[in-house]
Tab-separated table of C-alpha atoms in Angstrom:
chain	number	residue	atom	x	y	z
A	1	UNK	CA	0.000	0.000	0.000
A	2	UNK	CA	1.415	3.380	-0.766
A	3	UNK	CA	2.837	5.442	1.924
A	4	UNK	CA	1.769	9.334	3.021
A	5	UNK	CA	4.645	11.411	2.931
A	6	UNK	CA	6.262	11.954	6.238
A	7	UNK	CA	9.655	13.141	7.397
A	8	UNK	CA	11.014	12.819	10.956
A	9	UNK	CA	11.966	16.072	12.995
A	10	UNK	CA	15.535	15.135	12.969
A	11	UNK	CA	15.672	14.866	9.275
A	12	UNK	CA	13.755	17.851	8.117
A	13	UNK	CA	15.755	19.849	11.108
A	14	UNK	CA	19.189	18.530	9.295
A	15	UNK	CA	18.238	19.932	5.588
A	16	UNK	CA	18.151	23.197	7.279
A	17	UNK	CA	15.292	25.869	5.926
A	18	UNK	CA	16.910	26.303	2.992
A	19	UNK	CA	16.124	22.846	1.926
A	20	UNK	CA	12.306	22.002	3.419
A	21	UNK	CA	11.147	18.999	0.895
A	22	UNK	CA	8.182	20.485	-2.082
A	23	UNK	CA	5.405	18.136	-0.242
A	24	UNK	CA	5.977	20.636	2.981
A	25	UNK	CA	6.106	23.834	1.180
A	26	UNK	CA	2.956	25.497	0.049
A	27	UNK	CA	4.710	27.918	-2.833
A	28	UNK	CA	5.491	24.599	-4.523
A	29	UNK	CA	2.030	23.653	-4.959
A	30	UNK	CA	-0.942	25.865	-7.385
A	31	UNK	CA	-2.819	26.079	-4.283
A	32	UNK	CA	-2.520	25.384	-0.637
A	33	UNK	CA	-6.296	23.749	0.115
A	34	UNK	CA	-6.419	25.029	3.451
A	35	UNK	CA	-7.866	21.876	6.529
A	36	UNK	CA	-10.779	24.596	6.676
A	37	UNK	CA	-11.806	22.658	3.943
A	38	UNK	CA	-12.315	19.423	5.765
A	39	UNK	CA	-15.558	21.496	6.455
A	40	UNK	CA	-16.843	21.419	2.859
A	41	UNK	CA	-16.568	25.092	2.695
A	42	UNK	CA	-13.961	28.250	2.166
A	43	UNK	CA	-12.259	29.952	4.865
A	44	UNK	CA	-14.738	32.469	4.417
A	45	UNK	CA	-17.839	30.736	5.003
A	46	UNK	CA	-15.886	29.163	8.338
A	47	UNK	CA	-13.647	30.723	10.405
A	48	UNK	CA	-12.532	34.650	9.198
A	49	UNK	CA	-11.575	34.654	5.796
A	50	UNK	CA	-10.924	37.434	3.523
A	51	UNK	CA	-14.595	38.034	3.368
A	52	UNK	CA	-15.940	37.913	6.685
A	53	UNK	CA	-12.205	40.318	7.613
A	54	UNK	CA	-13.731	42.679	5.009
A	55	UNK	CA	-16.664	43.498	6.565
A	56	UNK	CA	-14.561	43.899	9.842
A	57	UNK	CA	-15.049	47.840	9.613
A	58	UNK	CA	-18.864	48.229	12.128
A	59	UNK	CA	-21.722	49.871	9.476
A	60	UNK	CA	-19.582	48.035	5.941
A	61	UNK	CA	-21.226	46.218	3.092
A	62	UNK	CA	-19.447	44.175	0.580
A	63	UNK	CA	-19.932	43.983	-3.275
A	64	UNK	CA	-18.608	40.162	-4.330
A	65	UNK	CA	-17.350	40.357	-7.971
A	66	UNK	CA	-16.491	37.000	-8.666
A	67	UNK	CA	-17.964	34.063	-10.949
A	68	UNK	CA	-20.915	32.436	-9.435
A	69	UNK	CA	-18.372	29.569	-7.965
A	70	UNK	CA	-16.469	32.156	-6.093
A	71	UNK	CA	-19.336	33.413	-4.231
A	72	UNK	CA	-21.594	30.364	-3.506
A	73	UNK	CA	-20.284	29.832	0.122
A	74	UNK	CA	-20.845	33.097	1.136
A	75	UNK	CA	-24.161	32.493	2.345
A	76	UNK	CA	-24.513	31.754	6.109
A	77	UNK	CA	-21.507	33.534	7.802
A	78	UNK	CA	-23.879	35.594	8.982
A	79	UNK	CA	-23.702	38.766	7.272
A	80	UNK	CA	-26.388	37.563	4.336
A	81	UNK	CA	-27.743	41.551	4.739
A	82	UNK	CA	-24.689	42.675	3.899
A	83	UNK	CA	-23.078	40.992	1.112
A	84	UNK	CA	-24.092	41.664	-2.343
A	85	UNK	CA	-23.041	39.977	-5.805
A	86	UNK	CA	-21.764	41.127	-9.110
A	87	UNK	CA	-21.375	37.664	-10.774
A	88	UNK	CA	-19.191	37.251	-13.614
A	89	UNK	CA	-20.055	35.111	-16.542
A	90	UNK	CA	-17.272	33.556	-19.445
A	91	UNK	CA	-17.783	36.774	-21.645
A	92	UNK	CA	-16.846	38.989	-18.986
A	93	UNK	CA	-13.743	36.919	-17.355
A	94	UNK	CA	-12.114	37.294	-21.177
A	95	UNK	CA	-12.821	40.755	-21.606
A	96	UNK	CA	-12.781	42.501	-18.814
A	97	UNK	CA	-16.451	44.347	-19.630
A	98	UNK	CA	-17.909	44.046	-15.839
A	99	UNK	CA	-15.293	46.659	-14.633
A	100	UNK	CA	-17.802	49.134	-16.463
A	101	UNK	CA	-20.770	48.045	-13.800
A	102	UNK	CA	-18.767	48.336	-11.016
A	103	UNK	CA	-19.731	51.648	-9.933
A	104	UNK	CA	-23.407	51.680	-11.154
A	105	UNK	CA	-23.499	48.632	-9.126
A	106	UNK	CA	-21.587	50.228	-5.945
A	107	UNK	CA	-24.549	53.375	-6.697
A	108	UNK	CA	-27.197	50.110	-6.458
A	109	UNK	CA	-25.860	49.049	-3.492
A	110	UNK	CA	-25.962	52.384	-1.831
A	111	UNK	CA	-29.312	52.691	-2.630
A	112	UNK	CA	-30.599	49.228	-1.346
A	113	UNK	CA	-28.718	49.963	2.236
A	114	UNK	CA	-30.763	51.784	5.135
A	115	UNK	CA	-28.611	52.880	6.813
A	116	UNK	CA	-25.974	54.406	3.924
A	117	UNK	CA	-22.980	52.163	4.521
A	118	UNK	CA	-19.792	53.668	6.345
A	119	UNK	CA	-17.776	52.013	3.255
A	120	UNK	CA	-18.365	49.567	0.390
A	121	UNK	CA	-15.712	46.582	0.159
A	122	UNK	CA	-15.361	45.583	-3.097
A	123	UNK	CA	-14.034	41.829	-3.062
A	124	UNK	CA	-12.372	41.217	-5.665
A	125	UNK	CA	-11.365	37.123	-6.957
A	126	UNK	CA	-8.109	35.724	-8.716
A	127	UNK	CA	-9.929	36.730	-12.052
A	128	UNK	CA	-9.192	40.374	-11.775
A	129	UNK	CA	-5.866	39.107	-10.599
A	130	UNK	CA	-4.701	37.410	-13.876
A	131	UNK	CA	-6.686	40.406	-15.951
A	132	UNK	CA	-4.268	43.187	-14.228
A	133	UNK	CA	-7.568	45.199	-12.918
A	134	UNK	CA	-6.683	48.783	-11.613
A	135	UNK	CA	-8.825	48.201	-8.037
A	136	UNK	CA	-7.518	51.434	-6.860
A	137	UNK	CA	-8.721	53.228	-9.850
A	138	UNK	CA	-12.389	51.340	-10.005
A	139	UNK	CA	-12.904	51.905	-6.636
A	140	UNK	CA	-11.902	56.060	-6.857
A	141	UNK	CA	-14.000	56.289	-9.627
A	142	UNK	CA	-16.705	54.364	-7.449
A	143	UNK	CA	-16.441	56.936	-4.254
A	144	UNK	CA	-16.592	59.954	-6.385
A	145	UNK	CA	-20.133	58.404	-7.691
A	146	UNK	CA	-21.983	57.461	-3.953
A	147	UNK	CA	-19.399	60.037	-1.758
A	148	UNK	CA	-18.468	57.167	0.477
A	149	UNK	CA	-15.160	55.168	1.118
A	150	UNK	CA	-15.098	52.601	-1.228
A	151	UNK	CA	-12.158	50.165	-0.917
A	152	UNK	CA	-10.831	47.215	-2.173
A	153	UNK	CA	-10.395	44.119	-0.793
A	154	UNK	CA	-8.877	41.001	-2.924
A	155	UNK	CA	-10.080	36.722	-2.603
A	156	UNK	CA	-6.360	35.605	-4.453
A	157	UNK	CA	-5.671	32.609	-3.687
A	158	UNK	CA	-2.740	32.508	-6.417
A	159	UNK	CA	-0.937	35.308	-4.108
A	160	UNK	CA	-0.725	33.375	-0.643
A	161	UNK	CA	3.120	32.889	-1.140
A	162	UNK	CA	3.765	36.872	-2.571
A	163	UNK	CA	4.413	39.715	-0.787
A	164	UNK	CA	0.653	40.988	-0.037
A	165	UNK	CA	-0.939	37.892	0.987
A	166	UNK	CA	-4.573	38.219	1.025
A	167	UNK	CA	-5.136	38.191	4.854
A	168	UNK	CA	-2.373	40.365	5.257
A	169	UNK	CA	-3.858	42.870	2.548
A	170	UNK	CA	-7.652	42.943	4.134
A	171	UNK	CA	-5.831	44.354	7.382
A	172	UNK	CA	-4.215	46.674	5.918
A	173	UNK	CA	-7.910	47.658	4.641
A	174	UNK	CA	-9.534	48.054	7.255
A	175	UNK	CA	-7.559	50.099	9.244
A	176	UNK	CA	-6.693	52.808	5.820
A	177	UNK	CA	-9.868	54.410	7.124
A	178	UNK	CA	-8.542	55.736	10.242
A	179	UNK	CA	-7.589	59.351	10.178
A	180	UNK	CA	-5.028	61.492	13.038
A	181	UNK	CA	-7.143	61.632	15.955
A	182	UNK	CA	-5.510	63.191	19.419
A	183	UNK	CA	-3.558	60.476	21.005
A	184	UNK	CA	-4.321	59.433	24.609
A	185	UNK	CA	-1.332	57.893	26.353
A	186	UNK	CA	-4.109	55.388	28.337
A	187	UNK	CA	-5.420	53.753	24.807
A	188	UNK	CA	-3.802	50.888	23.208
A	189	UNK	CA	-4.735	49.046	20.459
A	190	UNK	CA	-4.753	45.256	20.259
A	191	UNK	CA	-3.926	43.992	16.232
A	192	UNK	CA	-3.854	41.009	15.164
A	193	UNK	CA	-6.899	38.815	14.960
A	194	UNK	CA	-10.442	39.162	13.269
A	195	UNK	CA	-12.001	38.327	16.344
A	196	UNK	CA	-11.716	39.234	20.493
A	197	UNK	CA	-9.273	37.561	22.964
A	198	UNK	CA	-11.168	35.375	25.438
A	199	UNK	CA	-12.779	36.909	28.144
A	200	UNK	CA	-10.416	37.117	30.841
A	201	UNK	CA	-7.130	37.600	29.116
A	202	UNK	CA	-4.410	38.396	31.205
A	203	UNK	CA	-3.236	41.142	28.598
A	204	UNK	CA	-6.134	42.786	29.619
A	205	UNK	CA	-5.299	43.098	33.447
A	206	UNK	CA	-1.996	43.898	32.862
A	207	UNK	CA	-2.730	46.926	30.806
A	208	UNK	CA	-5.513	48.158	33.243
A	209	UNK	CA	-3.346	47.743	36.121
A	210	UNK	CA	-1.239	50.221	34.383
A	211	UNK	CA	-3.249	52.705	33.674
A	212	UNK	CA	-4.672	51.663	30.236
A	213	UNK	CA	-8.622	52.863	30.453
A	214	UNK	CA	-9.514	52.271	26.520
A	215	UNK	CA	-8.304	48.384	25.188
A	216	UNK	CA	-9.591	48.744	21.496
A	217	UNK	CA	-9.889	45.687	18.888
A	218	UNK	CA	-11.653	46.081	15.726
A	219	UNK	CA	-14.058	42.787	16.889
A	220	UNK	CA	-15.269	44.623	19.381
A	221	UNK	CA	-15.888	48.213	17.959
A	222	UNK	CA	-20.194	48.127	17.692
A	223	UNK	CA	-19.654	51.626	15.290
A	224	UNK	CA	-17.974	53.342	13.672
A	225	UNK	CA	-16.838	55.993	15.670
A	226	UNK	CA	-15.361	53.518	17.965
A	227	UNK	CA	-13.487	52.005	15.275
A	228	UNK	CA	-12.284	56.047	14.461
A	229	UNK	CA	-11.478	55.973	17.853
A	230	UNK	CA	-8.771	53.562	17.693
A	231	UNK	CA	-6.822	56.569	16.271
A	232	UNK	CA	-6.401	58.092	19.580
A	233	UNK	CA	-3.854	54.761	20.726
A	234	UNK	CA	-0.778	55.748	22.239
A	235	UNK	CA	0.502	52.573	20.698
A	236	UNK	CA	-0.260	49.165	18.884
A	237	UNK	CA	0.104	45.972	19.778
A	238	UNK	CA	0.407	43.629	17.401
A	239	UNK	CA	-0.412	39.564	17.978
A	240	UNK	CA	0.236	38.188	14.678
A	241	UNK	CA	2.414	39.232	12.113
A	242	UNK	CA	0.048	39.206	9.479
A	243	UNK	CA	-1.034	42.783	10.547
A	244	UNK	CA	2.662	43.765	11.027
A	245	UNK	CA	2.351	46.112	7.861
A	246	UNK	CA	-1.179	47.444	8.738
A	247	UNK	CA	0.562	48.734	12.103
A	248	UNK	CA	3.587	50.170	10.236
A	249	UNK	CA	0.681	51.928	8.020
A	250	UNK	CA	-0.285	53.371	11.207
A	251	UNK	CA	2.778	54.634	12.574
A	252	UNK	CA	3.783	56.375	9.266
A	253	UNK	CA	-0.265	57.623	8.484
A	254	UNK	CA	-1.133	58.356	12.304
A	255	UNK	CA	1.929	58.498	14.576
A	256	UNK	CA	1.077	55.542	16.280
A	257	UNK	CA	4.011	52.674	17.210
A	258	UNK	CA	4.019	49.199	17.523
A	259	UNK	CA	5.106	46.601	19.846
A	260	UNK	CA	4.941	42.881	18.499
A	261	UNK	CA	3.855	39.807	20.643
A	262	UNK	CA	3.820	36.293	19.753
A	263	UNK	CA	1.139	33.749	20.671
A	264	UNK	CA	2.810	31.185	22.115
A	265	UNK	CA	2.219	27.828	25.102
A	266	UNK	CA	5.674	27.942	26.342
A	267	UNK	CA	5.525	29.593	30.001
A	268	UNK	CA	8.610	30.829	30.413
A	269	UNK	CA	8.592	32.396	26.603
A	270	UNK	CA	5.218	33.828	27.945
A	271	UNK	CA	7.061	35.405	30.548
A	272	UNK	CA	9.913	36.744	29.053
A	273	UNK	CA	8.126	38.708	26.450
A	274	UNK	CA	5.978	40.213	29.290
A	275	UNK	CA	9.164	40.761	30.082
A	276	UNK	CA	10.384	42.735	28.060
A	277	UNK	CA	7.111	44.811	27.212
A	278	UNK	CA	7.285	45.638	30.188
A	279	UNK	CA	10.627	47.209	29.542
A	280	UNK	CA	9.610	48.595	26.148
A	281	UNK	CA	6.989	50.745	27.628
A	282	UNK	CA	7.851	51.436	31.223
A	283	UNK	CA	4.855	49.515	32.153
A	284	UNK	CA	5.056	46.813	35.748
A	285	UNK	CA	3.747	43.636	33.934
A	286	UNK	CA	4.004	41.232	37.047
A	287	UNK	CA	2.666	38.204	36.170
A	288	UNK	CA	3.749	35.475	38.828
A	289	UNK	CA	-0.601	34.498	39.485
A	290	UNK	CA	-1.259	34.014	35.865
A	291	UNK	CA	2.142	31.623	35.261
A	292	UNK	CA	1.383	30.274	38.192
A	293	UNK	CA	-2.293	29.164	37.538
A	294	UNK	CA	-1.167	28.542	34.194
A	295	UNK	CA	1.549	25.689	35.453
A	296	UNK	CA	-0.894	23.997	37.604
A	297	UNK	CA	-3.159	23.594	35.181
A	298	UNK	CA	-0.808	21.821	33.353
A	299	UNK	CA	0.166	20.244	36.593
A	300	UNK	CA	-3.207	18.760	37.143
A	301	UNK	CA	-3.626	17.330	33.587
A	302	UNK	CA	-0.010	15.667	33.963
A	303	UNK	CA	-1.023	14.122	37.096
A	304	UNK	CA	-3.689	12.224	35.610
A	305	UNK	CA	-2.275	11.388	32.161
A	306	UNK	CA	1.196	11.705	32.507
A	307	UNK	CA	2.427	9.776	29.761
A	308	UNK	CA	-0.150	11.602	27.129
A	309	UNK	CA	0.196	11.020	23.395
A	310	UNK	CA	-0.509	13.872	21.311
A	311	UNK	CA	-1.402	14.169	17.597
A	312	UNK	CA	-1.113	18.143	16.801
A	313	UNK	CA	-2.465	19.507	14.039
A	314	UNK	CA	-2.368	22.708	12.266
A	315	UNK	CA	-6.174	23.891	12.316
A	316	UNK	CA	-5.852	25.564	15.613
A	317	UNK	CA	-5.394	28.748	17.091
A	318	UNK	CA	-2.054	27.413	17.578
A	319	UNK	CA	1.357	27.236	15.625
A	320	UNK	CA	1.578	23.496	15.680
A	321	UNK	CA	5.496	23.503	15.863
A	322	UNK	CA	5.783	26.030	18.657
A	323	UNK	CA	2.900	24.050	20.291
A	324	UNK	CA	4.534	20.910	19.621
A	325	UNK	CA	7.552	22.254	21.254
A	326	UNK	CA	5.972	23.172	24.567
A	327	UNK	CA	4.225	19.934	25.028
A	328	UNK	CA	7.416	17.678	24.697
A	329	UNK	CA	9.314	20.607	27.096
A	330	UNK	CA	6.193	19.865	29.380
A	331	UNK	CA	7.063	15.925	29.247
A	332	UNK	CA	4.288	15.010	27.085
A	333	UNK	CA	4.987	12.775	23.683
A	334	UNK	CA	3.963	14.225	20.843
A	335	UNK	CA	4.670	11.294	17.770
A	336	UNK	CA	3.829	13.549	15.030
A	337	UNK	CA	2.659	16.870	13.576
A	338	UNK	CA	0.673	17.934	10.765
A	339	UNK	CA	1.673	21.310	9.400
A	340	UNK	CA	3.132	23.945	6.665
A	341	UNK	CA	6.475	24.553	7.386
A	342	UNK	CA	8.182	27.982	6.548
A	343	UNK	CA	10.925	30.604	8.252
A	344	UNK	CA	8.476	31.651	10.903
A	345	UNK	CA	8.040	28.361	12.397
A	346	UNK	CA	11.257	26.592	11.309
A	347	UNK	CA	13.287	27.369	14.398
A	348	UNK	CA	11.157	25.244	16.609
A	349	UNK	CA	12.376	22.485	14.550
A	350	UNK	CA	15.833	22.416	16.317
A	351	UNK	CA	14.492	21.853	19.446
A	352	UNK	CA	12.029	19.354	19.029
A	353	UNK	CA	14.082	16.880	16.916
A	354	UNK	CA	16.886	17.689	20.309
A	355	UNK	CA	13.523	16.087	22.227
A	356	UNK	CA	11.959	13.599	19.918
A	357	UNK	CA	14.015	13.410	16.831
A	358	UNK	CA	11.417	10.525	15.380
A	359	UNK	CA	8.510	12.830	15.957
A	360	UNK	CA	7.128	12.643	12.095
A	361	UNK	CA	5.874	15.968	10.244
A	362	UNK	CA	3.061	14.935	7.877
A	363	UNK	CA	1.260	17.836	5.685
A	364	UNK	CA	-1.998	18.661	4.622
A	365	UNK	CA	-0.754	19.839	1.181
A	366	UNK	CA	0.255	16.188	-0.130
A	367	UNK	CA	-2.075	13.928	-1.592
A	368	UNK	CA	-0.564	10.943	-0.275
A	369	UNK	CA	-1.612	11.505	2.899
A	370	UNK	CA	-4.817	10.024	1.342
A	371	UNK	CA	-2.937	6.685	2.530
A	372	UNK	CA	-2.073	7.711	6.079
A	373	UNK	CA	-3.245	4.832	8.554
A	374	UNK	CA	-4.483	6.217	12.233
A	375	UNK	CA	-3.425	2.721	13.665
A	376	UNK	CA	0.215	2.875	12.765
A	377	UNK	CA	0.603	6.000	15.018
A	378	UNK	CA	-0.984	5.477	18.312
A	379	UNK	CA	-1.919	8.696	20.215
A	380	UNK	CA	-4.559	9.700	23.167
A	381	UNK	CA	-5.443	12.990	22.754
A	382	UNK	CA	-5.497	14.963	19.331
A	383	UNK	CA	-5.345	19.255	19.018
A	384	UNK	CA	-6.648	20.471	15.698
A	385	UNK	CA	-9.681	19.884	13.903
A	386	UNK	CA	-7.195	18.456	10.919
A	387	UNK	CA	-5.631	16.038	13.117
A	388	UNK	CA	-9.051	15.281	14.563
A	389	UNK	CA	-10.225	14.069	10.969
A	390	UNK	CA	-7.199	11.499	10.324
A	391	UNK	CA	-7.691	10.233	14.426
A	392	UNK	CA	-11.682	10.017	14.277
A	393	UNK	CA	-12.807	8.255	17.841
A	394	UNK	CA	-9.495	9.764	19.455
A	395	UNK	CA	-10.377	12.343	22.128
A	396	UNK	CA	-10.121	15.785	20.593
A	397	UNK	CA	-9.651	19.229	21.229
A	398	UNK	CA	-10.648	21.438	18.317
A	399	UNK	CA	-8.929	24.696	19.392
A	400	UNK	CA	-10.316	27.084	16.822
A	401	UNK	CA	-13.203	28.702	18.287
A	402	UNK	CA	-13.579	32.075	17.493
A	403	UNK	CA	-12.498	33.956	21.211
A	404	UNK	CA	-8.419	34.032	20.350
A	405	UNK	CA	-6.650	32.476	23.101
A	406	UNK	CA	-3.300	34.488	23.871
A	407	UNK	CA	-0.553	34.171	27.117
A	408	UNK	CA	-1.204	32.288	29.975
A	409	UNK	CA	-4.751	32.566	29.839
A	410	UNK	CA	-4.695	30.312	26.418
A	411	UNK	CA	-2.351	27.759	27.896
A	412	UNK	CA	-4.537	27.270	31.130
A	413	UNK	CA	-7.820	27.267	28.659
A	414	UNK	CA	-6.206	24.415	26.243
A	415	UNK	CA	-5.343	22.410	28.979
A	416	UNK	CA	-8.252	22.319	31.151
A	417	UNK	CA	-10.204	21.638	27.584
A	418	UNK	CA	-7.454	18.473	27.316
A	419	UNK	CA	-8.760	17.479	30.395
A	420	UNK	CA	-12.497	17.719	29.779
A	421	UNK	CA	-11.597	15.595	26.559
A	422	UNK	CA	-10.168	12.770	27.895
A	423	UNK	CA	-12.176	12.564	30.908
């Protein structure tokens, strides 16, 4: 029977990242088919995708201009009342001839909206890609017609690899309408994610404690001037680097700096980067209760499962190499991991072929995993609804629900949902 690809830690760790094999490496492939699609539907329709990120902005509509295939799964994210559809057919893929709708249809849309829109996002698909379309014209030409921001936002697939990624383009989007506000030094911005940390976030304490009254993230702006009102930060702070050029937008269009954190399950990484915030900004970020809860709850699920197998998958709010890491530094086995590998996450690899060098990295991206066999890897608790689909019956955290989990907080809510699972 044919094998799924695999390749130990302590191999792929000895090519070095200038050699990661083509069945690990997403730019090698046309395109990367995400594990949202083990739902049957686009990252849009599940999960924040470039559509649902567009509409991010409180008060937006969006006009889809894509063929009918493109915009199918749009349907049910929740925001039916405020997507609309220009579908293309073949005539106008080869020529080109719906860029003269767009703005009678942007005027349409207007006009259909009680209240007017705050801005129009005009999604754009990998058709207008490969045709060279002007966006930033069309959608000038479109805001001089209804005297609201319209702005684009582009569905390209083909670009994941490039230098604008889609998801990192959309944030840069939705934060271009922000204009210089008076800055409060007790406002900070959180950046990062589509959606809120989880209630209770230490982050959140240990700004307060210091003085910060106004904690702003786009999820959780119900208007629009609170989103203008995230003008007024005395500085950003910036949870995944995928809105690292949004925030240097910021600081160049508004005067407002950054500070970048990393999400990561590693306590004493935790700590150091509180660490060194703290010494960044002058702020006391003492945060001996939260490690502390944080290592008992990992404590109490070693105590009853001490010898735990994990399966970690990449469909989690997780990196699964950094989270890989901190279970085997935690004394957990973890016998193999199902991810993209690239130059963010590559450095973990060091360290956990040092602590399990036959640890085997499988990927989502190869085909042959069509022959991969649950029973020849034994494992008792899975993390990722990806690795959850090639261990079905295996108790299963999921770990991609919408709240973002972040610091000690996320650590001491995965494991206490570990617990629940195998219990």
């Amino acid at each position: 029977m044919p094998e799924p690809y695999g390749i130990t830690a302590e191999a792929l760790a000895a090519r070095g990242r200038t050699d990661i094999p083509n069945e690990l490496r997403s730019a090698t492939h046309l395109i990367y088919s995400s594990p949202a699609t083990l739902s049957f539907n686009a990252p849009g329709a599940q999960g924040v995708g470039v559509k649902r990120a567009g509409l991010a902005i409180p008060g937006s509509v969006m006009l889809l201009v894509s063929p009918v295939c493109c915009g199918r799964n749009t349907g049910g994210v929740g925001y039916d009342e405020r997507c609309f559809y220009l579908s293309l057919d073949d005539t106008d893929i080869v020529t080109g001839r719906h860029l003269s709708a767009l703005t009678d249809a942007v005027q349409e849309v207007c006009q259909r909206c009680h209240p007017t829109p705050t801005v129009v996002m005009i999604c754009i698909t990998c058709v207008d890609a490969l045709l060279g379309t002007d966006m930033e014209r069309v959608c000038r030409k479109a805001e001089a017609a209804v005297g609201i921001p319209v702005r684009p936002c582009s569905m390209y697939a083909l670009t994941r690899e490039g230098r604008l990624p889609p998801m990192v383009a959309v944030r840069q989007t939705v934060y271009s309408l922000l204009t210089p506000m008076k800055r409060r030094r007790d406002a900070v911005n959180i950046l990062g994610f589509f959606s809120p940390l989880q209630d209770g976030c230490e982050l959140y304490r240990l700004l307060s404690k210091n003085g910060v009254r106004q904690i702003r993230e786009i999820s959780r702006c119900r208007t629009f001037p609170e989103y203008q009102e995230m003008a007024q930060a005395n500085f950003n702070l910036v949870l995944n680097q995928e809105a690292r050029l949004a925030a240097q937008d910021m600081e160049r269009n508004l005067g407002i700096p950054s500070v970048e954190l990393v999400r990561m399950y590693q306590l004493d990484k935790i700590h150091n980067q509180y660490r060194l915030l703290g010494q960044v900004t002058g702020m006391d970020m003492e945060d001996q209760e939260d490690y502390q809860a944080a290592e008992e709850a990992i404590e109490r699920f070693r105590s009853h499962h001490p010898e735990a197998r994990f399966s970690v998958g990449e469909w989690a709010n997780a990196d699964p190499f950094e989270l890989s890491l901190a279970l085997l530094r935690y004394g957990f086995v973890v016998p193999e991991i199902f991810g993209t590998v690239g130059d963010a996450n590559f450095p973990y690899l060091a360290n956990i072929a040092r602590l399990s060098p036959e640890t085997n990295i499988y990927s989502n991206l190869s085909p042959s995993m069509l022959y991969y066999d649950p029973s020849r890897t034994p494992v008792d608790v899975v993390i990722g609804k990806d690795a959850a689909y090639s261990h079905p019956g295996v108790p299963a955290v999921p770990w991609n629900e919408e709240p973002q989990p972040f610091g000690y907080t996320g650590v001491k809510a995965l494991f206490d949902a570990l617990e629940r699972s195998m219990a």
